[in-house]
mmCIF file of C-alpha atoms in Angstrom:
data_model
loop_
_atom_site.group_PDB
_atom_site.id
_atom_site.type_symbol
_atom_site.label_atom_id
_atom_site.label_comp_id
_atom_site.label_asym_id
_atom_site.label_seq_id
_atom_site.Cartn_x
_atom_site.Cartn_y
_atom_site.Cartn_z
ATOM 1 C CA UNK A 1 -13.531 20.783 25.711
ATOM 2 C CA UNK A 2 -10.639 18.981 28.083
ATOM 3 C CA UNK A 3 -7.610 18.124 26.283
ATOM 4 C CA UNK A 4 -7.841 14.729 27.235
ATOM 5 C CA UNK A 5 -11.244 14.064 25.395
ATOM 6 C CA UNK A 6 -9.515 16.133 22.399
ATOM 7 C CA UNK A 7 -6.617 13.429 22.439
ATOM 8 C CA UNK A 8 -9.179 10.775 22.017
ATOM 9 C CA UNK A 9 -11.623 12.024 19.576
ATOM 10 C CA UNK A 10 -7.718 12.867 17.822
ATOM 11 C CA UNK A 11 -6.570 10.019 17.946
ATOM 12 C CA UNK A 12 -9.296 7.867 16.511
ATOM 13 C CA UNK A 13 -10.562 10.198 13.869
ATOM 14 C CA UNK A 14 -7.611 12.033 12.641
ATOM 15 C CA UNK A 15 -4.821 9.693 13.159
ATOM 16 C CA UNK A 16 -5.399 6.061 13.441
ATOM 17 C CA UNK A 17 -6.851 5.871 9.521
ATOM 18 C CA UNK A 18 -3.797 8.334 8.232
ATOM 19 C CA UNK A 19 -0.405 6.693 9.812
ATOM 20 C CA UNK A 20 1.052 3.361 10.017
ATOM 21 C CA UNK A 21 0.360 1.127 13.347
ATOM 22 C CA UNK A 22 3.830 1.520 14.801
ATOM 23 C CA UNK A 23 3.060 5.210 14.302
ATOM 24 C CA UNK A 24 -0.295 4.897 15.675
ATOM 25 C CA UNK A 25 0.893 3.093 19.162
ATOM 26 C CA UNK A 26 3.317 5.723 19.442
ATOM 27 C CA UNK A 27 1.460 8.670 19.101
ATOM 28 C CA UNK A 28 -1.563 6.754 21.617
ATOM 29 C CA UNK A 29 1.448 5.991 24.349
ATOM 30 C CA UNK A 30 2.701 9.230 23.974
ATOM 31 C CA UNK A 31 -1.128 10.759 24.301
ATOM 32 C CA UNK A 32 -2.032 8.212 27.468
ATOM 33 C CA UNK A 33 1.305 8.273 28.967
ATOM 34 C CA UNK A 34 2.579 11.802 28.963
ATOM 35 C CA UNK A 35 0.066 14.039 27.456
ATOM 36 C CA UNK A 36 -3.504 13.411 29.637
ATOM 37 C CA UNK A 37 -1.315 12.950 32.901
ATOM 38 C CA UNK A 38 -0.154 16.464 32.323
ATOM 39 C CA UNK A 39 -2.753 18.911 30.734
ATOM 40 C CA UNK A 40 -5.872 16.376 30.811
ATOM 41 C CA UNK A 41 -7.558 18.463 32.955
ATOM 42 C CA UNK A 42 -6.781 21.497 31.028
ATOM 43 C CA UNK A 43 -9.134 23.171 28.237
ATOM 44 C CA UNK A 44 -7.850 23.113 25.143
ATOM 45 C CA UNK A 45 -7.333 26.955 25.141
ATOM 46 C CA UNK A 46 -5.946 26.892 28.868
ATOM 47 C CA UNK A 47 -2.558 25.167 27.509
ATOM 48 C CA UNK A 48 -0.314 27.931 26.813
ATOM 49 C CA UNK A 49 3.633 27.922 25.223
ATOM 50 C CA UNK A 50 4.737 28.519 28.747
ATOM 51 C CA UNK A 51 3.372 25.463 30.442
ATOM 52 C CA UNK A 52 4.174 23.165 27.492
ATOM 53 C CA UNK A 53 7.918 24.462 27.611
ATOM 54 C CA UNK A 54 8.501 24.046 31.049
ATOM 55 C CA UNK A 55 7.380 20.657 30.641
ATOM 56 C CA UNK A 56 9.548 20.310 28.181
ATOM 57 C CA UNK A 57 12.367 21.281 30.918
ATOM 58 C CA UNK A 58 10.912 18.587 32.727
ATOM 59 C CA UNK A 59 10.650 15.935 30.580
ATOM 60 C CA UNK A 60 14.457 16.395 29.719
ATOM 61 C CA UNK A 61 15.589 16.620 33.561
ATOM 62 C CA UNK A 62 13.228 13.507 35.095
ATOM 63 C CA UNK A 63 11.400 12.398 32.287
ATOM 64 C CA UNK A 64 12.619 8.962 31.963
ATOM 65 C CA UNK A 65 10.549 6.560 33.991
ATOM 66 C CA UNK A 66 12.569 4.030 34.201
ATOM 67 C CA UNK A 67 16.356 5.522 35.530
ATOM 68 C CA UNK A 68 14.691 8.479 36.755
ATOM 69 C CA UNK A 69 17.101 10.598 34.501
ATOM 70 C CA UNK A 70 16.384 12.691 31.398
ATOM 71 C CA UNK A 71 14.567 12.104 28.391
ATOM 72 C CA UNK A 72 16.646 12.151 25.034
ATOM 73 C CA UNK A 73 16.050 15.402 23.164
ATOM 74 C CA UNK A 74 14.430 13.254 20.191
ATOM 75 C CA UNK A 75 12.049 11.656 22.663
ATOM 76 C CA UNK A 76 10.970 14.705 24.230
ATOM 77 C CA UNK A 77 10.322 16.206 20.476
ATOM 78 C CA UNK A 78 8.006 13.165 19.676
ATOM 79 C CA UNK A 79 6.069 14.265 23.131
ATOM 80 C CA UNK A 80 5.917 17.685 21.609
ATOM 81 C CA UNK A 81 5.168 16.815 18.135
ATOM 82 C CA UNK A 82 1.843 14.950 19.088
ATOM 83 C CA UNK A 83 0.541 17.674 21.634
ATOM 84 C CA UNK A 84 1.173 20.647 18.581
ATOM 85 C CA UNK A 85 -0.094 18.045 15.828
ATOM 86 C CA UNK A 86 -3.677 17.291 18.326
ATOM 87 C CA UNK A 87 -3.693 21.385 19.118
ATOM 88 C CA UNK A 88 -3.368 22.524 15.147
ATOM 89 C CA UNK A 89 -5.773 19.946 13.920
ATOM 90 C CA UNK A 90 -8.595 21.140 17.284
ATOM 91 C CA UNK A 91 -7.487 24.754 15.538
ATOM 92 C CA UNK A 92 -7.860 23.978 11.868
ATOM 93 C CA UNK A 93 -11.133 22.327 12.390
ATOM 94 C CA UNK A 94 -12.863 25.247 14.714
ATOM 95 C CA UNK A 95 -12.615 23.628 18.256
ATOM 96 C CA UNK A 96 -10.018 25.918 19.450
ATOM 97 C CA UNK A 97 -9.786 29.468 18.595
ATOM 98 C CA UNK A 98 -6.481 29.868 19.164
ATOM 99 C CA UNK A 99 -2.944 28.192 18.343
ATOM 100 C CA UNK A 100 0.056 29.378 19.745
ATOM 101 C CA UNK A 101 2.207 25.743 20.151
ATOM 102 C CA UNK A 102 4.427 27.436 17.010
ATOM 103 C CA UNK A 103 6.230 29.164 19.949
ATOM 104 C CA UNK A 104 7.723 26.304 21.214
ATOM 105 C CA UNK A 105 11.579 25.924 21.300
ATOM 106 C CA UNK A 106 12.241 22.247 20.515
ATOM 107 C CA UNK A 107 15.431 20.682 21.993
ATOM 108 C CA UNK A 108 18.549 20.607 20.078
ATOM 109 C CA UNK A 109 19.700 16.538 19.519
ATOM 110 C CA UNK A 110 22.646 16.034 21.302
ATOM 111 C CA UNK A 111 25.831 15.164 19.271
ATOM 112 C CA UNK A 112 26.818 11.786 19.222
ATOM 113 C CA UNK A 113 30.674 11.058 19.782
ATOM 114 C CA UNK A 114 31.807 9.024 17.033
ATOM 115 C CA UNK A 115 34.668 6.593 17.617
ATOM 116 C CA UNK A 116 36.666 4.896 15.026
ATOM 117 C CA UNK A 117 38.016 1.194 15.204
#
């Protein structure tokens, strides 16, 4: 099966019921917007750790669409949170045989400089 029919059938069966709207639009931007472009055309066993992290690299180098710049760290985690949350649940249910997105090194959030009045 191609990831982007996964994200789909995902979406509307195992997520849309289970969070909150907000949640919901998030997760189907995130899906439509970042995910399909990317490894649509994959199979869902064809999308290894590799691939995903150097996207990752990606996303925080030229990920923002609008400046052109990097995506926060927290923003590129919610990208990565919905493609490991779509590939567990295609695992857990027997439409993948494999999961491997546990390999993934997340960001680290930046540190915010705090100034004082």
């Amino acid at each position: 099966m191609k990831y982007r029919e996964w994200l789909q059938e995902w979406l509307s069966s195992y997520v849309k019921h289970r969070v909150k709207p907000k949640t919901y639009a998030v997760y189907q931007d995130v899906a439509q917007n970042r995910l399909t472009e990317r490894f649509g055309h994959f199979e869902l066993e064809e999308i290894t750790p590799a691939d995903v992290q150097r996207y990752v690299s990606e996303l925080l180098q030229t990920g923002n669409r609008v400046t052109g710049g990097g995506l926060s760290s927290s923003s590129a985690n919610i990208v990565i949170a919905v493609l490991r949350s779509s590939l567990k649940t295609a695992y857990e249910i027997g439409i993948s045989r494999v999961y491997t997105m546990d390999r993934i090194k997340r960001p680290r959030p930046r540190e915010k400089r705090v100034e004082c009045f």
